[in-house]
Amino acid sequence: VESELDTIAPPPAELVTRVDALADDVARARVLALAIDPRAIDAAARAATAARELGYLPLAGRAALVHGIALLLQQRRADGITVLDAAMRLALQAGDPTTAVEAVARELYAVASASSPATLPSGVATDDTALELVQAIARGLPDTGAFARALLFNNAGTLQLARQQRTAAARWFEDALRVRPPVAGDTIELATIPGNLALVVDDTARRDRLARQQAEELAAVVGEDHPMTIDARIQIAMFVADPRAAGAQLGDACARYRRMHPHLAERITQCAYEVAWLAEERGDLAAARDAIAATTKQGKEARIAHGLGLLLDGHGPEAARELVALADEVTEQAHYWQRWRSVDALLYAALAEHAAGRRDASRGLLERALSTLSSIEHIARTPFYQRRLARVHLELARLDGPERARHAAAAAAWYRDVPGYETVASEAARLAQ
């Protein structure tokens, strides 16, 4: 197996045969790990143990990296960070900066994607000074380290985005896009860089091009039916302002998920839920009910969809209780995407309270939703954020409070420029007078 080990000090002659055989085991474990195969953790752990016992540090570092990847991708983030930190140290001892950089890149992803980052063990990814040193090492890697360098820059951007540092995130994603090697089977993870950058660019035309680029690159390498490609198509739809067009594109992606990947219950639910949101907003309650029925019991979106279903079926008080309880679970320290979903829970709870005649309770929930949206303004240029902001302002205007005109004007600023909202735009304009 030809690998980066060939550029590092070779093993002693008496170990060459065993190192070559074990390097094959490490390579197989890496394939399993990246495929999120349930056998990956055991295979990688065995290879890592054997590599440590063999005593050839370059292979020990790479095996530890693969073990950490397997743990991380099986949602064992804390264990994964500990192993990845050890992999980085082994790799640096072995004179293998490329493996060290990739280990830190994986750590960054673990921290950025965790629902409770504060509960994770400390490591390089949470030490800004150490992280700056690793980033400097990454910039000096040879061409053989191009994947690790681009992955580090991308995941540094992901961490900054999770921290709501939009400008810093954009810089890292731009760097990652600039230095990444061509997207192929063994570098497929780098195909998501354009989509990440699309979240934080100001130019909407460039945003849409980046989102399409991501989907096209993924389709070319793994095919249209791969979950990564379907996710990329969903992102394109989320950037579409027209609710009918967005709903149609999401519907196609949802159908592909159900047909090709019925085991991915949470992803199916996330897609179907967004279809339900768009259908309810445009007043197509039959389509909303159909989309709710297509959700599973997996994930936060399933709980919000259930609450919306209760609301549509006339069980307002029960819907409000469930949805407010769900929103209460999301703390101010939660990642932006969790707070974004809590906005939906608060919105539907407010609609339930309004329908029951509890206008003050409804107003309080909507103002809480507005405050939550203001806390995640780093994604404020995206249509999926803007339509939620406009909807909350509209519902506040419908309550006919002292600030009705201000809320109505804010809602009208979105609805008047977007196809499919003509009736709502007229209502908002009237309420603004």
Coordinates of C-alpha atoms in Angstrom, one line a residue:
V1 CA 0.0 0.0 0.0
E2 CA 1.6 3.3 -1.1
S3 CA 1.0 6.0 1.5
E4 CA 2.6 9.1 3.1
L5 CA 4.6 6.7 5.2
D6 CA 6.9 6.3 2.2
T7 CA 8.1 9.9 2.7
I8 CA 8.9 9.4 6.4
A9 CA 11.9 7.6 7.9
P10 CA 11.5 3.9 6.9
P11 CA 11.1 1.2 9.5
P12 CA 14.0 -1.0 10.6
A13 CA 14.6 -3.8 8.1
E14 CA 13.4 -6.4 10.6
L15 CA 10.0 -4.7 10.8
V16 CA 9.3 -3.9 7.2
T17 CA 7.1 -7.0 6.5
R18 CA 5.0 -6.5 9.7
V19 CA 4.7 -2.7 9.0
D20 CA 3.5 -3.3 5.5
A21 CA 0.9 -5.8 6.6
L22 CA -0.3 -3.6 9.5
A23 CA -0.4 -0.6 7.1
D24 CA -2.9 -2.6 5.0
D25 CA -5.1 -3.1 8.2
V26 CA -5.0 0.6 9.0
A27 CA -6.0 1.5 5.4
R28 CA -8.9 -0.9 5.6
A29 CA -10.0 0.4 8.9
R30 CA -9.9 4.0 7.5
V31 CA -12.3 2.9 4.7
L32 CA -14.7 1.4 7.3
A33 CA -14.4 4.5 9.5
L34 CA -15.3 7.0 6.8
A35 CA -18.1 4.8 5.6
I36 CA -19.5 4.9 9.2
D37 CA -19.4 1.1 9.3
P38 CA -20.3 -0.3 12.7
R39 CA -17.2 -2.6 12.5
A40 CA -14.9 0.4 12.2
I41 CA -14.2 1.1 15.9
D42 CA -13.1 -2.4 16.7
A43 CA -11.0 -2.8 13.5
A44 CA -9.3 0.6 14.1
A45 CA -8.7 -0.1 17.8
R46 CA -7.1 -3.5 17.0
A47 CA -4.8 -1.8 14.4
A48 CA -3.9 1.0 16.7
T49 CA -3.0 -1.4 19.5
A50 CA -0.9 -3.5 17.2
A51 CA 0.9 -0.4 15.8
R52 CA 1.8 0.8 19.3
E53 CA 3.1 -2.6 20.2
L54 CA 5.1 -2.7 17.0
G55 CA 6.8 0.5 18.0
Y56 CA 7.0 2.2 14.6
L57 CA 5.8 5.7 15.5
P58 CA 4.7 6.9 12.0
L59 CA 2.3 3.9 11.7
A60 CA 1.2 4.2 15.3
G61 CA 0.2 7.9 14.7
R62 CA -1.7 7.0 11.6
A63 CA -3.5 4.1 13.2
A64 CA -4.5 6.3 16.2
L65 CA -5.8 8.9 13.7
V66 CA -8.1 6.2 12.1
H67 CA -9.2 5.0 15.5
G68 CA -10.2 8.6 16.4
I69 CA -12.0 9.1 13.1
A70 CA -14.0 5.9 13.8
L71 CA -15.0 7.0 17.3
L72 CA -15.9 10.5 16.1
L73 CA -18.1 9.3 13.2
Q74 CA -19.9 6.9 15.5
Q75 CA -20.9 9.8 17.7
R76 CA -18.4 9.0 20.5
R77 CA -17.0 12.5 20.4
A78 CA -15.3 12.7 23.8
D79 CA -13.4 9.4 23.2
G80 CA -12.6 10.5 19.7
I81 CA -11.1 13.8 20.8
T82 CA -8.9 12.0 23.4
V83 CA -7.6 9.6 20.8
L84 CA -7.1 12.2 18.1
D85 CA -5.1 14.4 20.5
A86 CA -2.9 11.4 21.1
A87 CA -2.6 10.7 17.4
M88 CA -1.4 14.3 16.8
R89 CA 1.3 13.9 19.5
L90 CA 2.4 10.5 18.1
A91 CA 2.6 12.0 14.6
L92 CA 4.6 15.0 15.6
Q93 CA 7.0 12.7 17.4
A94 CA 7.3 10.6 14.3
G95 CA 8.0 13.6 12.1
D96 CA 4.7 13.2 10.3
P97 CA 3.1 16.7 10.3
T98 CA 0.4 15.7 7.7
T99 CA -1.1 13.1 10.0
A100 CA -0.9 15.6 12.9
V101 CA -2.7 18.2 11.0
E102 CA -5.5 15.8 9.9
A103 CA -5.9 14.7 13.6
V104 CA -6.4 18.3 14.7
A105 CA -8.8 18.9 11.7
R106 CA -10.9 16.0 13.0
E107 CA -10.9 17.4 16.5
L108 CA -12.1 20.7 15.2
Y109 CA -15.1 19.0 13.6
A110 CA -15.9 17.2 16.8
V111 CA -16.0 20.4 18.8
A112 CA -17.9 22.3 16.1
S113 CA -20.6 19.7 15.7
A114 CA -21.1 18.8 19.4
S115 CA -24.4 19.8 21.0
S116 CA -22.6 20.5 24.3
P117 CA -19.0 21.6 23.5
A118 CA -18.3 22.5 27.1
T119 CA -18.7 18.8 28.1
L120 CA -15.9 17.6 25.8
P121 CA -12.4 17.0 27.0
S122 CA -9.8 19.7 26.3
G123 CA -7.5 19.3 23.3
V124 CA -5.7 21.3 20.7
A125 CA -9.0 22.3 19.0
T126 CA -10.0 24.2 22.2
D127 CA -6.5 25.8 22.7
D128 CA -6.3 28.8 20.5
T129 CA -2.5 29.2 20.9
A130 CA -1.8 25.5 20.1
L131 CA -4.3 25.7 17.2
E132 CA -2.4 28.7 15.7
L133 CA 0.7 26.6 15.7
V134 CA -1.0 23.7 13.9
Q135 CA -2.5 26.1 11.4
A136 CA 1.0 27.4 10.7
I137 CA 2.3 23.8 10.2
A138 CA -0.6 23.1 7.8
R139 CA 0.4 26.1 5.6
G140 CA 3.9 24.6 5.3
L141 CA 2.9 21.1 4.3
P142 CA 4.1 19.7 1.0
D143 CA 1.6 18.8 -1.8
T144 CA 1.1 15.4 -0.2
G145 CA -0.5 17.2 2.7
A146 CA -3.0 19.1 0.6
F147 CA -6.0 17.1 1.8
A148 CA -5.1 17.6 5.5
R149 CA -4.5 21.3 5.0
A150 CA -7.8 21.9 3.2
L151 CA -9.7 19.8 5.8
L152 CA -8.1 21.8 8.7
F153 CA -9.0 25.1 7.1
N154 CA -12.5 24.0 6.4
N155 CA -13.1 22.6 9.9
A156 CA -11.5 25.8 11.4
G157 CA -14.2 27.7 9.5
T158 CA -16.9 25.3 10.8
L159 CA -15.8 25.9 14.3
Q160 CA -15.9 29.7 13.8
L161 CA -19.3 29.4 12.3
A162 CA -20.5 27.4 15.3
R163 CA -19.1 30.3 17.4
Q164 CA -21.1 32.7 15.2
Q165 CA -17.9 34.4 13.9
R166 CA -19.2 34.9 10.4
T167 CA -16.3 36.9 9.0
A168 CA -13.6 34.6 10.5
A169 CA -15.6 31.5 9.2
A170 CA -15.7 33.0 5.7
R171 CA -11.9 33.6 5.7
W172 CA -11.2 30.0 6.6
F173 CA -13.7 28.6 4.0
E174 CA -12.1 30.8 1.3
D175 CA -8.7 29.5 2.2
A176 CA -9.9 25.9 2.2
L177 CA -11.5 26.4 -1.2
R178 CA -8.3 27.9 -2.5
V179 CA -6.0 25.2 -1.4
R180 CA -8.1 22.0 -1.7
P181 CA -7.0 19.3 -4.2
P182 CA -9.4 18.0 -6.8
V183 CA -12.4 16.3 -5.4
A184 CA -12.2 12.5 -5.8
G185 CA -13.2 9.4 -3.9
D186 CA -10.5 9.8 -1.3
T187 CA -11.0 13.5 -0.9
I188 CA -14.8 13.6 -1.1
E189 CA -15.2 15.3 2.3
L190 CA -13.7 18.4 0.7
A191 CA -16.7 18.7 -1.7
T192 CA -18.6 20.3 1.1
I193 CA -16.3 23.4 1.2
P194 CA -18.3 25.4 -1.4
G195 CA -21.5 24.7 0.5
N196 CA -20.0 25.9 3.8
L197 CA -18.8 29.0 2.1
A198 CA -22.2 29.6 0.6
L199 CA -23.6 30.1 4.1
V200 CA -21.5 33.1 4.8
V201 CA -20.9 35.0 1.5
D202 CA -22.7 38.3 0.9
D203 CA -23.2 37.9 -2.9
T204 CA -26.4 35.9 -3.4
A205 CA -25.4 34.9 -7.0
R206 CA -22.1 33.6 -5.8
R207 CA -23.9 31.8 -2.9
D208 CA -26.1 30.0 -5.4
R209 CA -23.2 29.1 -7.6
L210 CA -21.3 27.7 -4.7
A211 CA -24.2 25.6 -3.5
R212 CA -24.7 24.2 -7.1
Q213 CA -20.9 23.5 -7.3
Q214 CA -21.1 21.4 -4.2
A215 CA -24.0 19.3 -5.5
E216 CA -22.4 18.9 -8.9
E217 CA -19.1 17.8 -7.5
L218 CA -20.7 15.3 -5.2
A219 CA -22.9 13.9 -7.9
A220 CA -19.9 13.4 -10.2
V221 CA -18.0 11.4 -7.6
V222 CA -20.6 9.5 -5.6
G223 CA -23.8 9.8 -7.7
E224 CA -27.1 11.6 -7.3
D225 CA -28.5 9.1 -4.8
H226 CA -25.7 9.4 -2.2
P227 CA -26.8 11.0 1.0
M228 CA -24.1 13.7 0.7
T229 CA -25.5 14.7 -2.7
I230 CA -29.1 14.7 -1.5
D231 CA -28.0 16.9 1.4
A232 CA -26.4 19.3 -1.1
R233 CA -29.6 19.4 -3.1
I234 CA -31.5 20.2 0.1
Q235 CA -29.1 23.1 0.8
I236 CA -29.8 24.5 -2.7
A237 CA -33.5 24.4 -2.0
M238 CA -33.0 26.1 1.4
F239 CA -31.5 29.1 -0.5
V240 CA -34.5 29.4 -2.7
A241 CA -36.8 32.3 -1.7
D242 CA -39.9 31.3 -3.6
P243 CA -41.7 28.9 -1.2
R244 CA -43.4 26.9 -4.0
A245 CA -40.1 26.3 -5.8
A246 CA -38.3 25.5 -2.6
G247 CA -41.0 23.1 -1.5
A248 CA -40.9 21.3 -4.9
Q249 CA -37.1 20.9 -4.8
L250 CA -37.2 19.7 -1.2
G251 CA -40.0 17.3 -2.1
D252 CA -37.8 15.7 -4.7
A253 CA -34.9 15.3 -2.3
C254 CA -37.2 13.9 0.4
A255 CA -38.6 11.3 -2.0
R256 CA -35.1 10.3 -3.0
Y257 CA -34.1 9.8 0.7
R258 CA -37.2 7.7 1.4
R259 CA -36.6 5.6 -1.7
M260 CA -32.9 5.1 -1.5
H261 CA -32.1 5.5 2.2
P262 CA -35.1 4.5 4.3
H263 CA -32.8 3.7 7.2
L264 CA -31.7 7.3 7.5
A265 CA -34.7 8.2 9.6
E266 CA -33.5 11.5 11.0
R267 CA -32.5 12.9 7.7
I268 CA -35.8 11.9 6.2
T269 CA -37.6 13.8 9.0
Q270 CA -35.4 16.9 8.6
C271 CA -36.3 17.1 4.9
A272 CA -40.0 16.3 5.3
Y273 CA -40.3 18.8 8.2
E274 CA -39.0 21.7 6.1
V275 CA -41.6 20.8 3.4
A276 CA -44.3 20.9 6.1
W277 CA -43.0 24.3 7.3
L278 CA -43.2 25.8 3.8
A279 CA -46.6 24.2 3.1
E280 CA -48.1 25.5 6.4
E281 CA -46.8 29.0 5.7
R282 CA -48.4 29.2 2.3
G283 CA -51.7 27.9 3.7
D284 CA -51.6 24.5 2.0
L285 CA -52.6 22.6 5.1
A286 CA -53.2 19.3 3.3
A287 CA -49.7 19.3 2.0
A288 CA -48.4 20.2 5.5
R289 CA -50.2 17.2 6.9
D290 CA -48.8 14.9 4.2
A291 CA -45.3 16.1 5.0
I292 CA -45.8 15.6 8.7
A293 CA -47.0 12.1 8.1
A294 CA -43.7 11.4 6.2
T295 CA -41.6 12.3 9.2
T296 CA -40.3 9.6 11.5
K297 CA -39.8 9.7 15.3
Q298 CA -36.2 10.6 15.0
G299 CA -34.8 14.0 15.8
K300 CA -35.9 17.4 17.1
E301 CA -37.7 18.2 13.9
A302 CA -40.0 15.1 14.5
R303 CA -41.1 16.7 17.8
I304 CA -41.8 20.1 16.2
A305 CA -43.7 18.3 13.4
H306 CA -45.8 16.5 15.9
G307 CA -46.6 19.8 17.6
L308 CA -47.5 21.3 14.3
G309 CA -49.7 18.4 13.6
L310 CA -51.5 18.8 16.9
L311 CA -52.0 22.5 16.1
L312 CA -53.4 21.8 12.6
D313 CA -55.8 19.2 14.1
G314 CA -57.2 21.6 16.7
H315 CA -55.3 20.5 19.7
G316 CA -53.8 23.9 20.4
P317 CA -53.2 23.7 24.2
E318 CA -51.4 20.4 23.9
A319 CA -49.4 21.7 21.0
A320 CA -48.4 24.8 22.9
R321 CA -47.3 22.7 25.9
E322 CA -45.2 20.3 23.9
L323 CA -43.6 23.0 21.7
V324 CA -42.7 25.4 24.6
A325 CA -41.2 22.5 26.5
L326 CA -39.1 21.7 23.4
A327 CA -37.9 25.3 23.1
D328 CA -37.1 25.4 26.8
E329 CA -34.5 22.6 26.2
V330 CA -32.5 24.9 24.0
T331 CA -30.1 27.0 26.0
E332 CA -28.4 30.3 25.0
Q333 CA -25.2 28.3 24.7
A334 CA -26.6 25.9 22.1
H335 CA -25.3 25.9 18.6
Y336 CA -27.0 28.2 16.1
W337 CA -28.8 25.4 14.2
Q338 CA -30.5 24.3 17.5
R339 CA -31.6 27.8 18.3
W340 CA -32.9 28.2 14.7
R341 CA -35.2 25.2 15.2
S342 CA -36.3 26.5 18.6
V343 CA -37.7 29.5 16.7
D344 CA -40.1 27.2 14.9
A345 CA -41.3 25.6 18.1
L346 CA -41.9 29.1 19.6
L347 CA -43.7 30.2 16.4
Y348 CA -46.1 27.3 16.4
A349 CA -46.7 27.5 20.1
A350 CA -47.5 31.2 19.6
L351 CA -50.0 30.3 16.9
A352 CA -51.7 27.9 19.2
E353 CA -51.9 30.4 22.0
H354 CA -53.3 33.0 19.5
A355 CA -56.0 30.6 18.3
A356 CA -57.0 30.0 21.9
G357 CA -57.4 33.7 22.5
R358 CA -54.3 34.1 24.7
R359 CA -52.8 37.0 22.9
D360 CA -50.4 38.1 25.6
A361 CA -49.0 34.5 25.8
S362 CA -48.7 34.5 22.0
R363 CA -46.9 37.8 22.0
G364 CA -44.5 36.7 24.6
L365 CA -43.5 33.6 22.6
L366 CA -43.1 35.5 19.4
E367 CA -40.9 38.1 21.1
R368 CA -38.8 35.3 22.5
A369 CA -38.6 33.9 18.9
L370 CA -37.5 37.3 17.6
S371 CA -34.8 37.5 20.3
T372 CA -33.5 34.0 19.4
L373 CA -33.3 35.0 15.8
S374 CA -31.3 38.1 16.7
S375 CA -28.8 35.9 18.5
I376 CA -28.0 34.0 15.3
E377 CA -27.7 36.9 12.8
H378 CA -24.6 35.5 11.3
I379 CA -26.9 33.5 9.0
A380 CA -29.3 36.3 8.5
R381 CA -28.6 36.6 4.7
T382 CA -30.0 33.1 4.0
P383 CA -33.6 32.7 2.8
F384 CA -34.4 30.0 5.4
Y385 CA -33.6 32.6 8.1
Q386 CA -35.3 35.5 6.4
R387 CA -38.6 33.7 5.9
R388 CA -38.7 32.8 9.6
L389 CA -37.9 36.4 10.6
A390 CA -40.6 37.7 8.3
R391 CA -43.1 35.2 9.6
V392 CA -42.5 36.1 13.3
H393 CA -42.8 39.8 12.5
L394 CA -46.1 39.1 10.6
E395 CA -47.6 37.2 13.5
L396 CA -46.7 40.0 15.9
A397 CA -48.4 42.5 13.6
R398 CA -51.5 40.3 13.5
L399 CA -51.7 40.6 17.2
D400 CA -52.5 44.3 16.7
G401 CA -50.2 45.6 19.5
P402 CA -48.6 49.0 19.9
E403 CA -45.7 48.1 17.5
R404 CA -48.0 46.6 14.8
A405 CA -46.8 49.0 12.1
R406 CA -43.1 48.3 12.8
H407 CA -43.5 44.6 12.7
A408 CA -45.8 44.7 9.6
A409 CA -43.3 46.9 7.8
A410 CA -40.5 44.4 8.6
A411 CA -42.6 41.5 7.3
A412 CA -43.6 43.4 4.2
A413 CA -39.9 44.1 3.3
W414 CA -39.5 40.4 2.8
Y415 CA -42.8 39.3 1.4
R416 CA -43.2 42.0 -1.2
D417 CA -40.1 40.9 -3.1
V418 CA -40.6 37.2 -3.0
P419 CA -42.8 35.3 -5.5
G420 CA -45.6 33.3 -3.9
Y421 CA -46.3 35.7 -1.1
E422 CA -48.6 38.2 -2.9
T423 CA -51.6 37.9 -0.5
V424 CA -49.4 38.0 2.6
A425 CA -47.5 41.0 1.2
S426 CA -50.8 42.8 0.8
E427 CA -51.8 42.0 4.3
A428 CA -48.5 43.1 5.7
A429 CA -48.7 46.4 3.8
R430 CA -52.2 47.1 5.1
L431 CA -51.1 46.4 8.7
A432 CA -48.1 48.7 8.3
Q433 CA -50.4 51.7 7.6

